[in-house]
Short mmCIF file of C-alpha atoms in Angstrom, two decimals:
data_model
loop_
_atom_site.label_atom_id
_atom_site.label_comp_id
_atom_site.label_asym_id
_atom_site.label_seq_id
_atom_site.Cartn_x
_atom_site.Cartn_y
_atom_site.Cartn_z
CA UNK Y 13 118.56 177.99 100.48
CA UNK Y 14 117.47 178.27 103.84
CA UNK Y 15 116.52 176.24 105.98
CA UNK Y 16 112.34 176.48 105.94
CA UNK Y 17 113.58 176.45 101.87
CA UNK Y 18 116.12 173.04 102.79
CA UNK Y 19 112.65 171.11 105.56
CA UNK Y 20 110.02 171.63 101.96
CA UNK Y 21 112.63 170.50 100.21
CA UNK Y 22 113.22 166.96 102.20
CA UNK Y 23 109.55 166.69 102.82
CA UNK Y 24 108.95 166.84 98.98
CA UNK Y 25 112.05 164.24 98.38
CA UNK Y 26 110.54 162.23 101.11
CA UNK Y 27 107.35 162.06 99.98
CA UNK Y 28 107.96 161.63 96.57
CA UNK Y 29 109.96 158.49 97.37
CA UNK Y 30 106.95 156.70 98.93
CA UNK Y 31 104.62 157.43 96.41
CA UNK Y 32 106.71 156.16 93.25
CA UNK Y 33 106.91 153.32 96.83
CA UNK Y 34 103.80 152.95 96.31
CA UNK Y 35 102.76 153.33 99.80
CA UNK Y 36 99.43 154.79 100.96
CA UNK Y 37 97.62 158.05 100.39
CA UNK Y 38 97.50 158.55 104.25
CA UNK Y 39 100.49 157.56 105.04
CA UNK Y 40 102.14 160.25 102.49
CA UNK Y 41 100.63 163.19 103.97
CA UNK Y 42 101.23 162.35 107.95
CA UNK Y 43 105.68 161.29 107.06
CA UNK Y 44 105.22 164.64 105.26
CA UNK Y 45 102.91 167.24 107.88
CA UNK Y 46 105.63 165.78 110.40
CA UNK Y 47 108.36 166.56 109.30
CA UNK Y 48 106.47 169.66 108.54
CA UNK Y 49 105.93 169.64 112.01
CA UNK Y 50 109.34 170.34 112.95
CA UNK Y 51 109.19 173.96 111.95
CA UNK Y 52 106.94 174.59 115.02
CA UNK Y 53 104.52 176.96 112.49
CA UNK Y 54 100.93 176.34 112.47
CA UNK Y 55 98.50 176.13 109.86
CA UNK Y 56 101.76 174.42 107.79
CA UNK Y 57 99.74 171.61 104.64
CA UNK Y 58 100.79 168.94 102.87
CA UNK Y 59 98.83 167.51 100.10
CA UNK Y 60 99.16 164.04 98.54
CA UNK Y 61 97.39 163.94 95.40
CA UNK Y 62 97.57 161.10 92.47
CA UNK Y 63 100.54 162.82 90.91
CA UNK Y 64 101.29 165.78 93.16
CA UNK Y 65 102.86 166.86 96.28
CA UNK Y 66 102.06 169.81 97.06
CA UNK Y 67 103.65 171.60 100.67
CA UNK Y 68 103.07 174.54 102.38
CA UNK Y 69 105.00 176.80 104.97
CA UNK Y 70 102.98 179.70 106.49
CA UNK Y 71 105.16 182.52 107.91
CA UNK Y 72 104.38 185.80 109.18
CA UNK Y 73 108.02 187.42 108.92
CA UNK Y 74 108.61 186.61 104.93
CA UNK Y 75 106.20 185.24 103.55
CA UNK Y 76 104.47 182.11 103.00
CA UNK Y 77 106.64 179.27 101.24
CA UNK Y 78 105.00 176.61 99.05
CA UNK Y 79 106.22 174.12 96.93
CA UNK Y 80 104.67 171.91 94.57
CA UNK Y 81 106.05 168.64 92.10
CA UNK Y 82 105.20 165.88 90.05
CA UNK Y 83 105.43 161.96 90.37
CA UNK Y 84 104.65 159.91 87.78
CA UNK Y 85 107.13 157.03 88.31
CA UNK Y 86 105.07 154.06 90.29
CA UNK Y 87 106.45 150.90 91.42
CA UNK Y 88 106.47 149.02 94.71
CA UNK Y 89 109.46 149.17 97.18
CA UNK Y 90 108.73 148.17 100.85
CA UNK Y 91 112.39 148.67 101.99
CA UNK Y 92 112.12 151.75 100.91
CA UNK Y 93 108.51 152.81 102.85
CA UNK Y 94 110.09 151.79 105.37
CA UNK Y 95 113.39 153.50 105.37
CA UNK Y 96 111.91 157.19 104.90
CA UNK Y 97 109.66 156.36 107.60
CA UNK Y 98 112.29 155.45 110.09
CA UNK Y 99 114.61 158.66 108.95
CA UNK Y 100 111.36 160.97 109.46
CA UNK Y 101 110.67 159.36 113.20
CA UNK Y 102 114.02 159.74 113.93
CA UNK Y 103 114.70 163.36 112.26
CA UNK Y 104 110.83 164.54 113.90
CA UNK Y 105 112.14 163.08 117.65
CA UNK Y 106 115.39 164.92 117.24
CA UNK Y 107 117.59 162.71 116.75
CA UNK Y 108 119.08 163.54 113.81
CA UNK Y 109 119.90 166.23 112.26
CA UNK Y 110 118.62 168.03 108.87
CA UNK Y 111 121.58 168.00 106.61
CA UNK Y 112 121.70 164.51 107.90
CA UNK Y 113 118.18 163.75 106.89
CA UNK Y 114 118.61 165.13 103.80
CA UNK Y 115 121.77 162.82 103.08
CA UNK Y 116 119.96 159.68 104.37
CA UNK Y 117 116.99 160.20 101.22
CA UNK Y 118 119.92 160.83 99.11
CA UNK Y 119 121.25 157.45 100.38
CA UNK Y 120 117.51 156.04 100.38
CA UNK Y 121 116.81 156.98 96.64
CA UNK Y 122 119.91 154.53 95.91
CA UNK Y 123 118.96 152.32 98.26
CA UNK Y 124 120.02 148.00 96.34
CA UNK Y 125 117.13 145.61 96.35
CA UNK Y 126 116.77 142.55 95.50
CA UNK Y 127 118.69 140.81 92.84
CA UNK Y 128 117.07 140.59 89.39
CA UNK Y 129 117.24 136.92 89.32
CA UNK Y 130 115.36 136.41 92.71
CA UNK Y 131 112.52 138.83 91.32
CA UNK Y 132 112.57 136.39 88.74
CA UNK Y 133 112.27 133.57 91.46
CA UNK Y 134 109.20 135.64 93.51
CA UNK Y 135 107.23 136.24 90.24
CA UNK Y 136 107.73 132.39 90.40
CA UNK Y 137 107.02 131.29 93.06
CA UNK Y 138 104.01 133.67 93.24
CA UNK Y 139 102.61 132.24 89.55
CA UNK Y 140 102.83 128.35 90.78
CA UNK Y 141 102.18 128.25 94.32
CA UNK Y 142 98.79 130.79 94.11
CA UNK Y 143 97.84 127.94 90.86
CA UNK Y 144 98.38 125.05 93.34
CA UNK Y 145 96.69 127.34 95.93
CA UNK Y 146 94.05 127.64 93.57
CA UNK Y 147 93.10 123.62 93.17
CA UNK Y 148 94.87 123.33 90.47
CA UNK Y 149 97.37 120.26 89.94
CA UNK Y 150 100.75 119.98 90.68
CA UNK Y 151 101.22 119.54 86.40
CA UNK Y 152 100.12 122.72 86.88
CA UNK Y 153 101.93 123.97 89.51
CA UNK Y 154 104.59 123.40 87.65
CA UNK Y 155 104.12 124.66 84.37
CA UNK Y 156 102.57 128.37 85.79
CA UNK Y 157 106.28 127.67 87.82
CA UNK Y 158 107.64 128.29 84.24
CA UNK Y 159 105.31 130.87 82.89
CA UNK Y 160 106.38 133.05 85.97
CA UNK Y 161 110.13 132.43 85.06
CA UNK Y 162 109.16 134.09 81.83
CA UNK Y 163 106.72 136.65 83.22
CA UNK Y 164 109.07 138.24 85.23
CA UNK Y 165 111.80 138.19 83.15
CA UNK Y 166 110.23 140.09 80.71
CA UNK Y 167 108.82 142.47 83.56
CA UNK Y 168 112.03 143.19 83.86
CA UNK Y 169 113.44 144.22 80.33
CA UNK Y 170 110.26 146.20 80.66
CA UNK Y 171 111.33 148.17 83.33
CA UNK Y 172 114.45 148.15 82.35
CA UNK Y 173 113.86 149.59 78.46
CA UNK Y 174 110.92 152.46 81.21
CA UNK Y 175 107.48 150.85 77.88
CA UNK Y 176 104.17 152.44 79.04
CA UNK Y 177 102.98 150.27 82.17
CA UNK Y 178 99.07 149.40 79.39
CA UNK Y 179 101.11 148.27 77.25
CA UNK Y 180 103.83 145.93 80.04
CA UNK Y 181 100.02 144.46 81.26
CA UNK Y 182 99.27 143.76 78.00
CA UNK Y 183 102.49 141.82 76.70
CA UNK Y 184 102.63 139.59 80.07
CA UNK Y 185 98.65 138.89 79.46
CA UNK Y 186 99.26 138.15 75.40
CA UNK Y 187 102.28 136.10 76.75
CA UNK Y 188 100.82 134.16 79.74
CA UNK Y 189 98.23 133.36 77.82
CA UNK Y 190 100.22 131.60 74.55
CA UNK Y 191 102.26 129.67 77.26
CA UNK Y 192 98.81 128.48 78.42
CA UNK Y 193 97.98 127.19 75.47
CA UNK Y 194 101.50 126.23 74.51
CA UNK Y 195 101.71 124.02 77.61
CA UNK Y 196 98.48 122.55 77.01
CA UNK Y 197 99.56 121.18 73.73
CA UNK Y 198 102.35 119.61 74.94
CA UNK Y 199 100.74 118.02 77.77
CA UNK Y 200 97.00 117.77 77.66
CA UNK Y 201 96.62 117.07 80.80
CA UNK Y 202 97.16 120.59 82.53
CA UNK Y 203 94.38 122.87 82.69
CA UNK Y 204 94.00 126.35 81.25
CA UNK Y 205 92.04 128.74 83.22
CA UNK Y 206 94.28 127.49 86.06
CA UNK Y 207 97.28 127.77 84.78
CA UNK Y 208 96.12 131.60 83.72
CA UNK Y 209 94.17 132.41 86.70
CA UNK Y 210 98.00 131.50 88.86
CA UNK Y 211 100.31 132.95 86.79
CA UNK Y 212 98.38 136.41 86.15
CA UNK Y 213 98.60 137.05 89.97
CA UNK Y 214 101.43 138.71 90.30
CA UNK Y 215 100.83 141.29 87.24
CA UNK Y 216 96.88 141.55 88.68
CA UNK Y 217 96.64 145.22 89.69
CA UNK Y 218 94.67 144.15 92.32
CA UNK Y 219 96.38 145.86 95.39
CA UNK Y 220 95.58 149.43 93.94
CA UNK Y 221 92.24 148.44 92.99
CA UNK Y 222 91.72 147.73 97.06
CA UNK Y 223 93.98 151.29 97.81
CA UNK Y 224 91.96 153.07 95.03
CA UNK Y 225 88.20 151.63 97.55
CA UNK Y 226 89.84 152.62 100.43
CA UNK Y 227 91.92 156.01 99.49
CA UNK Y 228 87.50 156.47 98.48
CA UNK Y 229 86.26 155.01 101.64
CA UNK Y 230 88.74 158.41 103.82
CA UNK Y 231 87.83 160.20 101.57
CA UNK Y 232 90.84 161.10 99.79
CA UNK Y 233 88.74 160.89 96.65
CA UNK Y 234 91.06 162.43 93.83
CA UNK Y 235 93.79 159.49 94.66
CA UNK Y 236 91.62 157.08 94.99
CA UNK Y 237 89.93 157.72 91.06
CA UNK Y 238 92.65 158.11 89.92
CA UNK Y 239 94.07 154.51 90.98
CA UNK Y 240 89.96 152.89 90.69
CA UNK Y 241 90.77 153.68 87.03
CA UNK Y 242 94.88 153.02 86.98
CA UNK Y 243 93.70 149.44 87.98
CA UNK Y 244 90.51 148.86 85.74
CA UNK Y 245 93.05 149.61 83.03
CA UNK Y 246 95.56 147.31 84.34
CA UNK Y 247 92.82 144.64 84.30
CA UNK Y 248 91.81 145.40 80.56
CA UNK Y 249 95.23 145.30 79.23
CA UNK Y 250 95.45 142.33 80.83
CA UNK Y 251 91.82 141.00 80.15
CA UNK Y 252 92.94 142.14 76.40
CA UNK Y 253 96.64 139.50 75.81
CA UNK Y 254 94.75 136.87 77.32
CA UNK Y 255 91.71 137.77 74.90
CA UNK Y 256 94.13 137.87 71.83
CA UNK Y 257 96.15 134.61 72.79
CA UNK Y 258 93.25 132.31 73.71
CA UNK Y 259 91.45 133.73 70.00
CA UNK Y 260 95.05 132.31 68.06
CA UNK Y 261 94.22 129.73 69.14
CA UNK Y 262 90.30 129.15 69.48
CA UNK Y 263 89.66 125.37 70.25
CA UNK Y 264 90.18 125.89 73.89
CA UNK N 10 82.51 121.87 96.73
CA UNK N 11 81.97 120.35 99.66
CA UNK N 12 84.67 117.65 100.06
CA UNK N 13 87.13 120.36 101.59
CA UNK N 14 88.99 118.17 104.61
CA UNK N 15 91.42 120.22 106.92
CA UNK N 16 94.56 117.97 105.44
CA UNK N 17 93.31 119.86 101.72
CA UNK N 18 93.14 123.79 103.03
CA UNK N 19 96.64 123.45 105.67
CA UNK N 20 98.04 121.81 101.85
CA UNK N 21 96.80 124.50 99.86
CA UNK N 22 98.19 127.04 102.52
CA UNK N 23 101.29 125.93 102.64
CA UNK N 24 101.43 126.69 98.64
CA UNK N 25 99.54 129.80 100.03
CA UNK N 26 102.45 131.22 101.87
CA UNK N 27 105.19 130.15 98.82
CA UNK N 28 102.92 133.02 96.85
CA UNK N 29 103.18 135.32 99.57
CA UNK N 30 106.73 134.95 99.98
CA UNK N 31 107.95 135.73 96.67
CA UNK N 32 105.54 138.12 96.22
CA UNK N 33 106.58 140.25 98.92
CA UNK N 34 110.21 139.20 97.08
CA UNK N 35 108.46 141.06 93.98
CA UNK N 36 107.59 143.97 96.11
CA UNK N 37 111.34 144.15 97.31
CA UNK N 38 110.63 143.70 100.69
CA UNK N 39 113.15 143.38 104.23
CA UNK N 40 114.96 140.30 104.22
CA UNK N 41 114.41 139.89 107.54
CA UNK N 42 110.46 140.41 107.02
CA UNK N 43 109.86 137.95 104.74
CA UNK N 44 108.75 134.50 106.62
CA UNK N 45 106.47 137.30 108.53
CA UNK N 46 104.21 138.10 104.82
CA UNK N 47 104.41 134.33 104.68
CA UNK N 48 103.28 133.92 107.45
CA UNK N 49 100.56 136.34 106.89
CA UNK N 50 99.81 133.95 103.61
CA UNK N 51 99.03 131.13 105.23
CA UNK N 52 96.91 132.14 107.19
CA UNK N 53 94.53 134.75 104.93
CA UNK N 54 94.24 131.13 102.68
CA UNK N 55 93.68 129.53 105.93
CA UNK N 56 91.04 131.69 107.35
CA UNK N 57 89.24 131.49 104.49
CA UNK N 58 89.03 127.67 103.39
CA UNK N 59 87.27 127.93 106.93
CA UNK N 60 84.75 129.77 106.31
CA UNK N 61 84.16 129.57 103.22
CA UNK N 62 83.49 125.67 103.80
CA UNK N 63 81.00 126.70 106.66
CA UNK N 64 78.98 129.20 104.66
CA UNK N 65 80.38 128.20 101.78
CA UNK N 66 79.93 132.64 99.85
CA UNK N 67 82.84 133.60 98.24
CA UNK N 68 82.13 137.15 100.05
CA UNK N 69 81.44 136.98 103.03
CA UNK N 70 85.28 134.12 103.81
CA UNK N 71 86.96 136.73 101.68
CA UNK N 72 85.74 140.02 104.77
CA UNK N 73 86.06 137.47 107.72
CA UNK N 74 90.64 136.78 106.05
CA UNK N 75 90.89 140.19 105.07
CA UNK N 76 89.83 141.20 108.79
CA UNK N 77 92.15 138.88 110.57
CA UNK N 78 94.98 139.42 107.95
CA UNK N 79 94.76 142.58 108.82
CA UNK N 80 94.39 142.82 111.96
CA UNK N 81 98.10 140.05 111.86
CA UNK N 82 99.12 143.32 110.22
CA UNK N 83 98.41 145.57 112.39
CA UNK N 84 99.40 143.13 115.49
CA UNK N 85 103.04 142.45 113.64
CA UNK N 86 102.78 146.29 112.98
CA UNK N 87 103.82 147.17 116.02
CA UNK N 88 105.53 144.07 117.12
CA UNK N 89 107.98 144.79 114.71
CA UNK N 90 107.81 148.80 114.22
CA UNK N 91 107.08 148.88 110.70
CA UNK N 92 104.46 149.93 108.64
CA UNK N 93 101.83 147.70 108.38
CA UNK N 94 101.45 147.62 104.72
CA UNK N 95 104.11 146.18 104.43
CA UNK N 96 102.78 142.34 106.34
CA UNK N 97 98.95 143.20 104.43
CA UNK N 98 99.07 143.39 100.68
CA UNK N 99 101.22 140.05 100.44
CA UNK N 100 98.52 138.60 103.12
CA UNK N 101 95.96 139.16 100.76
CA UNK N 102 97.24 138.34 97.38
CA UNK N 103 95.77 134.84 98.06
CA UNK N 104 92.20 137.01 98.41
CA UNK N 105 92.44 138.87 94.96
CA UNK N 106 89.98 138.32 92.40
CA UNK N 107 91.83 137.42 89.78
CA UNK N 108 89.60 134.46 88.40
CA UNK N 109 86.59 136.82 87.93
CA UNK N 110 88.89 139.11 86.01
CA UNK N 111 90.05 135.54 83.76
CA UNK N 112 86.29 134.80 83.96
CA UNK N 113 85.24 138.63 82.59
CA UNK N 114 87.67 137.69 79.94
CA UNK N 115 86.33 134.37 78.71
CA UNK N 116 82.92 134.83 78.74
CA UNK N 117 82.94 138.62 76.62
CA UNK N 118 85.04 136.43 74.19
CA UNK N 119 82.21 134.52 73.48
CA UNK N 120 79.79 137.17 73.63
CA UNK N 121 77.98 135.33 76.97
CA UNK N 122 77.03 139.80 77.97
CA UNK N 123 75.72 138.25 81.06
CA UNK N 124 77.75 136.05 82.32
CA UNK N 125 80.27 139.08 81.27
CA UNK N 126 78.43 141.35 83.70
CA UNK N 127 77.64 139.04 86.33
CA UNK N 128 81.55 137.96 86.56
CA UNK N 129 82.88 142.30 86.60
CA UNK N 130 80.29 142.01 89.40
CA UNK N 131 81.25 139.53 91.68
CA UNK N 132 84.97 141.09 90.93
CA UNK N 133 83.84 144.15 92.28
CA UNK N 134 82.41 142.66 95.52
CA UNK N 135 85.57 141.05 96.39
CA UNK N 136 87.34 143.85 96.44
CA UNK N 137 85.38 145.43 98.15
CA UNK N 138 84.94 143.12 100.90
CA UNK N 139 88.98 143.17 100.72
CA UNK N 140 89.06 147.02 101.00
CA UNK N 141 86.11 147.12 104.17
CA UNK N 142 87.36 143.75 106.17
CA UNK N 143 90.15 146.02 105.74
CA UNK N 144 89.29 149.42 106.53
CA UNK N 145 87.01 148.20 109.94
CA UNK N 146 89.91 146.96 111.22
CA UNK N 147 91.78 150.13 110.13
CA UNK N 148 89.80 152.49 112.08
CA UNK N 149 90.52 150.42 115.16
CA UNK N 150 92.76 152.35 117.51
CA UNK N 151 96.65 151.25 117.20
CA UNK N 152 96.29 150.87 121.38
CA UNK N 153 93.79 147.61 120.37
CA UNK N 154 96.97 146.38 119.35
CA UNK N 155 99.44 146.37 121.38
CA UNK N 156 97.93 143.68 124.13
CA UNK N 157 101.55 141.79 124.64
CA UNK N 158 104.40 143.18 125.28
CA UNK N 159 107.17 144.03 122.20
CA UNK N 160 108.80 141.01 121.13
CA UNK N 161 111.66 141.09 118.01
CA UNK N 162 113.84 143.68 117.59
CA UNK N 163 114.41 146.67 119.21
CA UNK N 164 113.07 149.54 117.02
CA UNK N 165 116.13 151.17 114.54
CA UNK N 166 116.96 154.41 114.77
CA UNK N 167 119.15 155.15 111.41
#
């Protein structure tokens, strides 16, 4: 491989990691453009659409070079976004060479994350804390803490088996609704709506929705529309799950 | 909601801190940044409730709280040399209209079409407020957040 191909590969790898880690569209494009600008050529182009990345490098002597890559996996991982950002900055500043940067991207791809029990604790804290924020009582908060724990365990199992996002959201909503109804049966003074609203918070696509609207306002219409659609489908799946649970217990 | 006291606001905002802390663990934020994400979560609910107690309008409160968080996030992003999304997303979490989604779903189960539409529109209005509030701050130039000298860690060149 010549240096141009390696450079394009580096830009695509960096863009793919950022895209799957939930970075904003403009940041992905910006990072890829910055990496490509190292080549010193004019009119380089980097595009990030909702599920694909395209980079191209016009070369006068050997003919233009262009590469594309599909991105299907998506999650949220801030650590990787920060790492790629730092890597691209020091690469553009000339502190690391192309080979070192490629090696670095590979390391970032396999970077360790929080242990499963820590992430499950994160779900529990988010559910419990937000139930208390929305004016829930102490026992609502405790119940939501337990619901959040089980939700975290479920999400962990689902992500291990690579279930489709629609199905896992549906099961998440169903589980939340069923557990909230059960808690209400055992402890009649807890409020079902408080527990459900707080507990679905960590799986709700509020961030995707907000990012989608922001993409639209910035003029990235394709990724904006795709994100809006994704957020809408996930919200529908969660609502369908909760609705099914609530119709199993029709008295509430 | 007439009896909003400062004590209650701080109490709820403290739990917003806990929620944002937990959410940044889910989002796998770097360990040294967890505290700052939590502080942003505290701030979001604090500003939201302060504005809400004056104006009684959830949309205005969401808009102003989002602007406050985004400004803080960009400020922290300059001082800590990390992307601002790291502080903004956990901060904005407690403003996400989850209650609107729940109310929409419940109205749909009960067959109340009018209530379904009005709740869905409320949800869209609130998320629009979040998007516009963050955009208003994001279009400001980067220089606007460099008013203080840097604190905290130095830039890592790894």
